[in-house]
N, CA and C of each residue as an Amber inpcrd file, in Angstrom:
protein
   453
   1.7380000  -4.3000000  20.0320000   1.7160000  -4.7540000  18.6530000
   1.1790000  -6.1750000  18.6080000   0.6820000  -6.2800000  17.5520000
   0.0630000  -7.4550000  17.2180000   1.1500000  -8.9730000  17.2680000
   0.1830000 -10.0510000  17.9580000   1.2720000 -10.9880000  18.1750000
   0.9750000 -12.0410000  16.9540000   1.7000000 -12.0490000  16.2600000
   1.4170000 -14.0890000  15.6970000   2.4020000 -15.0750000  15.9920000
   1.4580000 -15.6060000  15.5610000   1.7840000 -17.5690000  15.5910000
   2.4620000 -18.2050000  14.8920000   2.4520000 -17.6170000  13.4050000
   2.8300000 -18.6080000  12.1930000   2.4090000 -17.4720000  11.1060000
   2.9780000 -17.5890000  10.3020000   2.9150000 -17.6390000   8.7140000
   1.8210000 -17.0920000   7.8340000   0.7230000 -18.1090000   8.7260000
  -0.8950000 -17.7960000   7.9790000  -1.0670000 -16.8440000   8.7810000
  -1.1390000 -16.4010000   9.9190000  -1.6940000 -15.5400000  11.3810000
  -1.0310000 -14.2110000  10.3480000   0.1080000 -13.7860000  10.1350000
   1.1280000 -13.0940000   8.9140000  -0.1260000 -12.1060000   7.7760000
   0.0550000 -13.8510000   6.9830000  -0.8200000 -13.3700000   5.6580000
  -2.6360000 -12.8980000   5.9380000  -3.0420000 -13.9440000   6.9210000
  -4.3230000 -13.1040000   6.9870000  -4.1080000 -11.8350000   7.6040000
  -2.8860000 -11.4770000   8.3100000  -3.5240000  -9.9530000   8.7590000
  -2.9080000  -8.9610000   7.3300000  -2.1050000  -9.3990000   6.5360000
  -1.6410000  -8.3940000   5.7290000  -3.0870000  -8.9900000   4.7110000
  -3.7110000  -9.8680000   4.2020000  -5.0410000 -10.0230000   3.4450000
  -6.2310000  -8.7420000   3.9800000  -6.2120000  -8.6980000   5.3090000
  -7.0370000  -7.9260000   5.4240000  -6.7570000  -6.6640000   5.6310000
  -5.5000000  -6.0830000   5.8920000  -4.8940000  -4.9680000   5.4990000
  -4.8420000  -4.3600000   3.6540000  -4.7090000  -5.5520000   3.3490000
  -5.1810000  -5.6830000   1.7470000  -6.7030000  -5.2110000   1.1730000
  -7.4750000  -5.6240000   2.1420000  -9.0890000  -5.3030000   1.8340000
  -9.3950000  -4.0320000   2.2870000  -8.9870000  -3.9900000   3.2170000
  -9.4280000  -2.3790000   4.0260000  -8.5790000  -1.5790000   2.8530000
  -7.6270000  -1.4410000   2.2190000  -7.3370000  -0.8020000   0.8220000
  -8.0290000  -0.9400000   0.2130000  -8.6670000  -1.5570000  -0.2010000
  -9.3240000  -2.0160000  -1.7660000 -10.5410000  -1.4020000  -1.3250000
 -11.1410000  -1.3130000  -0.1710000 -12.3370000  -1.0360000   0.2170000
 -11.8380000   0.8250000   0.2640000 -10.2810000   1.3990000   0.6680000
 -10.3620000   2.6230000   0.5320000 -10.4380000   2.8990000  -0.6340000
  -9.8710000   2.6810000  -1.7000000  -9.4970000   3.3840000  -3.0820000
 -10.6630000   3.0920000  -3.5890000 -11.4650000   1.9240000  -3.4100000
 -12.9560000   1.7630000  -4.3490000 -13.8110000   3.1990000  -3.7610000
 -14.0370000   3.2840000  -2.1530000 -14.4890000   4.7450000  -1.8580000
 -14.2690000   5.6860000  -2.8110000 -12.4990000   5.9650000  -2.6330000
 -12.1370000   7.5820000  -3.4410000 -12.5560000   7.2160000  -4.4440000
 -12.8370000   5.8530000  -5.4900000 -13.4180000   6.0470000  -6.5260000
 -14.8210000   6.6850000  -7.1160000 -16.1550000   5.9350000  -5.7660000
 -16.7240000   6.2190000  -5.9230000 -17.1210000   7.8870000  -6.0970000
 -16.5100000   8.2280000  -4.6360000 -16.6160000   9.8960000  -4.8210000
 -15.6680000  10.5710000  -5.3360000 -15.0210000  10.3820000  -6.2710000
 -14.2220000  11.0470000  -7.4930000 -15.0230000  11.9030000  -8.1360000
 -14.6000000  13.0240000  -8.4530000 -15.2680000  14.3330000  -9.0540000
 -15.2850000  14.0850000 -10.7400000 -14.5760000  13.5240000 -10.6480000
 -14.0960000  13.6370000 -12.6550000 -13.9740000  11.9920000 -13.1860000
 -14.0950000  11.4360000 -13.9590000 -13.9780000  10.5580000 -14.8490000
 -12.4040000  10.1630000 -14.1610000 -11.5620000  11.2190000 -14.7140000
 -10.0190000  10.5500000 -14.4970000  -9.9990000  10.0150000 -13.3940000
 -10.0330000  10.8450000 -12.4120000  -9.9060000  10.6450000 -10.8150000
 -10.2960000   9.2400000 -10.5990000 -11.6780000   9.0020000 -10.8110000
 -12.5820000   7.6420000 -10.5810000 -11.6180000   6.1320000 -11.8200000
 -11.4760000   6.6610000 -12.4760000 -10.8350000   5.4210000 -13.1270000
  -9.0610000   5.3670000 -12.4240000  -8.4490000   6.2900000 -12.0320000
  -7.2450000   6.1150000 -11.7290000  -7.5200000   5.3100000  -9.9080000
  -8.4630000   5.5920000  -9.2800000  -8.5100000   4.8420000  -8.3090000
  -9.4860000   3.5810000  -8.2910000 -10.0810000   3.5700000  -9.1210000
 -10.7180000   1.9490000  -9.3800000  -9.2910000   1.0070000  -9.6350000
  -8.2320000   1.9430000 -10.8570000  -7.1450000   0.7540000 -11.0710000
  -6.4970000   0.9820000  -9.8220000  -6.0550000   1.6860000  -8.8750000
  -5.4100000   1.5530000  -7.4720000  -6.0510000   0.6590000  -6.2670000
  -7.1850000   0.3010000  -6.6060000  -8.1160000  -0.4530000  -5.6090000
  -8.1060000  -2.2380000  -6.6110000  -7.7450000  -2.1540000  -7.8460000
  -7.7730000  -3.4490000  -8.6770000  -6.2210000  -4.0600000  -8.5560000
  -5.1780000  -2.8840000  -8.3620000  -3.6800000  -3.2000000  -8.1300000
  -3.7270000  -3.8650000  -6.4260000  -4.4720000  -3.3240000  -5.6740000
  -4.6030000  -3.9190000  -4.0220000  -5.2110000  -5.5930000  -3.8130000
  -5.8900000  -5.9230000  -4.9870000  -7.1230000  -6.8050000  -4.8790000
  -6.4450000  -7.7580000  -5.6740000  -5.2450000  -7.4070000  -6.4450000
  -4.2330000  -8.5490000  -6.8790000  -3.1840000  -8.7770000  -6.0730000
  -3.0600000  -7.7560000  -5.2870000  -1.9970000  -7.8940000  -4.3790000
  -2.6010000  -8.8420000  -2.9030000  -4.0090000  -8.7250000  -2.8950000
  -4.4950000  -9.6730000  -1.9940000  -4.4840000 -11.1420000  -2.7170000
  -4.8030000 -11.0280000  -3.6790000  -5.1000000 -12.8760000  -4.5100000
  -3.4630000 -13.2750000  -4.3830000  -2.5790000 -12.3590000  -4.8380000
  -0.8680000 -12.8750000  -4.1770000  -0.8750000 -13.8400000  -3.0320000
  -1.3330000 -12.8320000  -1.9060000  -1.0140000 -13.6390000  -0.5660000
  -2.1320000 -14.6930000  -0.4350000  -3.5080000 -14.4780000  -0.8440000
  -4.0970000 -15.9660000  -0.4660000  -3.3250000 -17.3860000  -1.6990000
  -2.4240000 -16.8980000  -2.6020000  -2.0720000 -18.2430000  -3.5660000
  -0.8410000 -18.4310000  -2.5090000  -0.2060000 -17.2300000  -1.8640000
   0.9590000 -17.7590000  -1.1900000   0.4980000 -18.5320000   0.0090000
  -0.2770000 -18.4520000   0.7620000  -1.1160000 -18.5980000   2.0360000
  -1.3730000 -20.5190000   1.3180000  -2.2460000 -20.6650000   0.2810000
  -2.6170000 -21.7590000  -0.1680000  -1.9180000 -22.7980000  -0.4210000
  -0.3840000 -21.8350000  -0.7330000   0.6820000 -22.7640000  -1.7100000
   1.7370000 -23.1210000  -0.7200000   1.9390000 -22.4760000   0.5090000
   2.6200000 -22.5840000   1.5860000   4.3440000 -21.9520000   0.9740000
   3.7380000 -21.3490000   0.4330000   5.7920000 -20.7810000   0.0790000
   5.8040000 -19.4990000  -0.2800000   6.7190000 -18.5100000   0.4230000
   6.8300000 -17.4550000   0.1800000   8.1650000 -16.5000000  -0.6420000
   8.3780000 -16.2720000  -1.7640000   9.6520000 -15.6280000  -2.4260000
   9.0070000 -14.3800000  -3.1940000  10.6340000 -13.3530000  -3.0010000
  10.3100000 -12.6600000  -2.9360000  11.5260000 -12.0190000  -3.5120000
  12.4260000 -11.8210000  -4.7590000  13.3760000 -11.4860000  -4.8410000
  13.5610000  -9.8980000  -4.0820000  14.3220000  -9.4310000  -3.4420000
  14.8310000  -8.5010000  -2.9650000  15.0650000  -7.3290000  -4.1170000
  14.6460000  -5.9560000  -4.0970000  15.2510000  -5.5310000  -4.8730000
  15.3560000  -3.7200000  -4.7270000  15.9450000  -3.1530000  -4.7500000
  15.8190000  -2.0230000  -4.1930000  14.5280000  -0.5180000  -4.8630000
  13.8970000  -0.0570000  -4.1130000  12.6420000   0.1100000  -4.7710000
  13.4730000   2.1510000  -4.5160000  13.2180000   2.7570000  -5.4350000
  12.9710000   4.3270000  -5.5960000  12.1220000   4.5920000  -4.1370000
  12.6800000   5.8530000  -3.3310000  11.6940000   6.8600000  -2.9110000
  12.3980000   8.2690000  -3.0440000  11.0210000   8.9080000  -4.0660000
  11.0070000  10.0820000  -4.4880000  10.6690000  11.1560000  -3.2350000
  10.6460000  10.4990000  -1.9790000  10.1720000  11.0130000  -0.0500000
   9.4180000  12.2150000  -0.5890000   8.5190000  12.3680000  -1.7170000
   7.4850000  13.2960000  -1.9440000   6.5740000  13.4080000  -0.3750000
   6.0270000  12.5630000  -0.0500000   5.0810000  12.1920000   0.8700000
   6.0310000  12.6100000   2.1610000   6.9770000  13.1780000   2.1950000
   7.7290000  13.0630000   3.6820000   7.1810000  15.2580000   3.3800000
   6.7200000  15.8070000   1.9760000   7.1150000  16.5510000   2.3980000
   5.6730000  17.3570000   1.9590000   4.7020000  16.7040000   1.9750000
   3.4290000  17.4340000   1.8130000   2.4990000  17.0530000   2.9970000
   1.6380000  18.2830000   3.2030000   0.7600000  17.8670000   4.3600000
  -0.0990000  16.9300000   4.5390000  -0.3210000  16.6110000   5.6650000
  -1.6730000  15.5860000   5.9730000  -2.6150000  16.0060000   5.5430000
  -3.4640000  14.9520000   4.6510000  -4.9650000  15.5880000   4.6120000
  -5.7920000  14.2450000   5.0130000  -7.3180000  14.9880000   5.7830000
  -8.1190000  13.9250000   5.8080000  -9.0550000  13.4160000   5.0550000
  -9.5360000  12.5510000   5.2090000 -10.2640000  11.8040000   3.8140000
 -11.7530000  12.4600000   4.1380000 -12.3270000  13.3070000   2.6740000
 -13.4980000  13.5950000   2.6930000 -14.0170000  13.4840000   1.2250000
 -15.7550000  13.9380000   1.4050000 -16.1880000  13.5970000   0.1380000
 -15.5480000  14.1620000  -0.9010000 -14.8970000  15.6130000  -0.5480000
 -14.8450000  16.7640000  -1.9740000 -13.3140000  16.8320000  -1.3660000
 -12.7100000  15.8690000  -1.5760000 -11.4950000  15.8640000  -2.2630000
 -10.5860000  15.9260000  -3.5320000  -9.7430000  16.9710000  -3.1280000
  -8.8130000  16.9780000  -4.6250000  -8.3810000  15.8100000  -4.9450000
  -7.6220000  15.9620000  -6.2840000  -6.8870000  14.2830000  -6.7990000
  -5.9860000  14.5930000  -6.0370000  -5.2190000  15.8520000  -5.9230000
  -3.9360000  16.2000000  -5.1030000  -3.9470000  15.6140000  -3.7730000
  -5.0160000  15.6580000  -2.8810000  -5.3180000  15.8340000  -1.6380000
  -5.2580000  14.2330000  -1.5290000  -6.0970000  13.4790000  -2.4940000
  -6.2090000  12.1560000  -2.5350000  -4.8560000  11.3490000  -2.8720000
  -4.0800000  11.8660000  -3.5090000  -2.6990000  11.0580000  -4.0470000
  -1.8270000  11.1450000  -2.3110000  -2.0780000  12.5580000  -1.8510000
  -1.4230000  12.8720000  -0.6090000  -1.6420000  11.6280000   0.5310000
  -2.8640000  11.6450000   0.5270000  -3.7360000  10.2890000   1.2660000
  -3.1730000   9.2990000   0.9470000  -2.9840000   8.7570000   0.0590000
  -2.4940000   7.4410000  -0.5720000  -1.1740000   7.0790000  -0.1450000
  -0.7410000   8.1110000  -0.7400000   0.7960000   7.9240000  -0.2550000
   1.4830000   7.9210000   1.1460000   0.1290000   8.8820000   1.8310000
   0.6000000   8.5680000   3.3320000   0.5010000   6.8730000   3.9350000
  -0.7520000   6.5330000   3.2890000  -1.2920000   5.1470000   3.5760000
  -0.6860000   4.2030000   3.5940000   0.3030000   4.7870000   1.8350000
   1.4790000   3.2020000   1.8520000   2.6170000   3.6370000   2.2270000
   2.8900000   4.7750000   2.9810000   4.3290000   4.6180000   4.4180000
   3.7400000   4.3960000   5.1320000   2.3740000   4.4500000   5.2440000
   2.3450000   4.0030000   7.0760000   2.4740000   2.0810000   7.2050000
   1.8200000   1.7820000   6.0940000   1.7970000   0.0480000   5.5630000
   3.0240000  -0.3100000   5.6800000   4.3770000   0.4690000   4.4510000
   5.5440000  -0.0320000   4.7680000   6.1950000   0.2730000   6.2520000
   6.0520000   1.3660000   6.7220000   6.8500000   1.6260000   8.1740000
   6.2750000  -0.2970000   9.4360000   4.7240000  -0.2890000   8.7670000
   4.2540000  -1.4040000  10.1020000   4.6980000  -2.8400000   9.8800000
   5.1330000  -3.0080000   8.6160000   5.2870000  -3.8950000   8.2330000
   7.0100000  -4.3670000   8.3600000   7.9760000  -3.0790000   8.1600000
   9.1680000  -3.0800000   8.7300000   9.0460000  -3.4740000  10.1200000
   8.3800000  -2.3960000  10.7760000   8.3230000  -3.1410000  12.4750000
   8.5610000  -4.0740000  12.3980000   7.4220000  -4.9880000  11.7520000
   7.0290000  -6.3950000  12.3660000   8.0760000  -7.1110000  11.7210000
   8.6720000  -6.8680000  10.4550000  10.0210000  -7.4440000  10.7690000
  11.0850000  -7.2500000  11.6090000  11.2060000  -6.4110000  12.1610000
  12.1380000  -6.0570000  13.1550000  11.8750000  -6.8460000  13.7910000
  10.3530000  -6.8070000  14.4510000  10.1670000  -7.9110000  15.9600000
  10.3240000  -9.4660000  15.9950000   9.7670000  -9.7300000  14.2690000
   9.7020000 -11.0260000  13.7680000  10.8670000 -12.2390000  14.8780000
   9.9520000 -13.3380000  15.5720000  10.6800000 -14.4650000  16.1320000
  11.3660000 -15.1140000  15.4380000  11.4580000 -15.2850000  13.8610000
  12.3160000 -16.2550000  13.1070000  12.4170000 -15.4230000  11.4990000
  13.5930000 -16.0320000  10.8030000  13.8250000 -15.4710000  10.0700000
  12.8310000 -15.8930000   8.8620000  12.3030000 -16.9150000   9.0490000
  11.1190000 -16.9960000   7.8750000   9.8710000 -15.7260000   7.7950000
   9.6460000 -15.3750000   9.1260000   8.5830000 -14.4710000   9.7600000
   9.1240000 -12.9530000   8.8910000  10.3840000 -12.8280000   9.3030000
  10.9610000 -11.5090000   9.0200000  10.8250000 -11.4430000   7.4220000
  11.2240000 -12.6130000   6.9850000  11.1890000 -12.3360000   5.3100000
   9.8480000 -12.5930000   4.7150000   8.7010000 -12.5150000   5.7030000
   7.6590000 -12.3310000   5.1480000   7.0010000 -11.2200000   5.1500000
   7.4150000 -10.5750000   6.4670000   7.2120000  -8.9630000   6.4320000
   8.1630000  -8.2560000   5.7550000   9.5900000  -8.3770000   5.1560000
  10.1100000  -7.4690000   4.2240000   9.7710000  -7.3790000   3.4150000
   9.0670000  -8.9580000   2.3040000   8.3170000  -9.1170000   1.2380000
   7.1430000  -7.9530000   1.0020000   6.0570000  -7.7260000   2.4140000
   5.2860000  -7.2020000   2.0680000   5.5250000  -5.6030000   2.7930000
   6.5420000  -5.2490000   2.9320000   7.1820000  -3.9640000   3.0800000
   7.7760000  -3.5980000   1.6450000   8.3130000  -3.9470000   1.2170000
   8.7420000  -3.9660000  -0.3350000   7.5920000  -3.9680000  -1.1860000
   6.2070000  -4.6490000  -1.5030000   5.2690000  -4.2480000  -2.0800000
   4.7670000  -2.6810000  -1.1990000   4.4420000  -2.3370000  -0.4690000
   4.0550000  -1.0910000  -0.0910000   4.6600000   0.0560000  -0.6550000
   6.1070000  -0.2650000  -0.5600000   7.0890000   0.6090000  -1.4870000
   6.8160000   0.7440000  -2.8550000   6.8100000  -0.1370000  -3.1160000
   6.4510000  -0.1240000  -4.2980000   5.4960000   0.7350000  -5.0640000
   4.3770000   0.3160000  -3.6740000   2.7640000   0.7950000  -4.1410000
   2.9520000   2.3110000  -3.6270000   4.1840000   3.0580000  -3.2790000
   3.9860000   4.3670000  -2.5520000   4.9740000   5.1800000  -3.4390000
   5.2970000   4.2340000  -4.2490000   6.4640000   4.6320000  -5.4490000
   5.5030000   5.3150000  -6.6470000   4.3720000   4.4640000  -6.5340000
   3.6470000   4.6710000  -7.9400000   2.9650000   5.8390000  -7.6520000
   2.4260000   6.0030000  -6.4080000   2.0460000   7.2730000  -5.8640000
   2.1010000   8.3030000  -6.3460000   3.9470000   8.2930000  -5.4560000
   4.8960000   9.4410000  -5.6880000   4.8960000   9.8690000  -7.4870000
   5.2040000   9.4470000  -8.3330000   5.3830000   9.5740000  -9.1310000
   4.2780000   9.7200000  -9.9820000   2.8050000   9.6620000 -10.1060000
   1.2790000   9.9140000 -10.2740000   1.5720000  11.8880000  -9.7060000
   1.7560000  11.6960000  -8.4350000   1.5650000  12.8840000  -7.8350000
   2.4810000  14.1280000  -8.7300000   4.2780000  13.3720000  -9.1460000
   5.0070000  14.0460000  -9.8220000   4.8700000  14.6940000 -10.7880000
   3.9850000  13.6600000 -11.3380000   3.5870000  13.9910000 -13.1100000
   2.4090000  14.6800000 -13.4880000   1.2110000  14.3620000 -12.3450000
   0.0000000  15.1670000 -12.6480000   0.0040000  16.4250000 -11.5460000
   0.7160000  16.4150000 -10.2440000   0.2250000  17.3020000  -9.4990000
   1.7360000  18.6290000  -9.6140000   2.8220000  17.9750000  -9.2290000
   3.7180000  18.6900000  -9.2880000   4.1750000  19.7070000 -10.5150000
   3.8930000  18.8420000 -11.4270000   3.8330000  19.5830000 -12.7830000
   3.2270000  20.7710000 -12.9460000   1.9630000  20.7460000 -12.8340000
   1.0890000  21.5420000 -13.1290000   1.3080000  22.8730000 -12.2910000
   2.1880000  22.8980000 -10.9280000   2.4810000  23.8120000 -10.3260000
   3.8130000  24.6030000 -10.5510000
């Protein structure tokens, strides 16, 4: 596992964990089949790209808070299959993707609090374990309302 140093070593790797999102969901946008599809992941790739400007004002401003707060999991994603990312993907197939994306974000990001050398370190990776949740919450519940439904 990845080692850091400090704080910034932290935020730039979750910044660019941030981009490599923004750079996925702008993809599924592009190759979105339908109007909906393409606008629901342009705003999932615009929700990542604020969540990056977060950490470079925190990175800039040198202070990190984060009230604690307990986030919903609907463990939808614990119980649908893997799919891999291709051009002619469903929205279904794509929400599936997503949601795998942000447990795998929150699970790495728990790690690294686990391993975290100091407790400032740790509460910077719960911070951004708690946004992942978050972002795997909105998922779940996208998936609830448009995919589950309909079945």
């Amino acid at each position: 596992m990845k080692q850091f140093e400090n704080v910034d070593d932290i935020l730039d790797f979750a910044m660019n964990e941030e981009q490599l999102a923004v750079d996925f969901y702008t993809e599924l946008a592009e190759n979105a089949k339908t109007d909906d599809m393409r606008q629901v992941f342009t705003e999932f790739a615009e929700e990542e790209i604020k969540h990056k400007m977060r950490l470079m004002k925190i990175k800039e401003e040198g202070f990190y808070t984060l009230e604690p707060e307990v986030i919903q999991d609907l463990k939808i994603s614990d119980f649908v299959v893997n799919v891999k990312p291709t051009t002619n993907m469903t929205y279904e197939e794509a929400l599936i993707l997503a949601m795998k994306k942000e447990k795998a974000a929150f699970k790495l990001y728990t790690a690294l609090a686990d391993r975290a050398p100091n407790a400032q370190l740790k509460d910077v990776f719960l911070g951004l374990a708690q946004e992942e949740s978050k972002h795997k919450l909105r998922f779940e519940i996208e998936y609830d309302e448009y995919v589950l439904k309909e079945n």
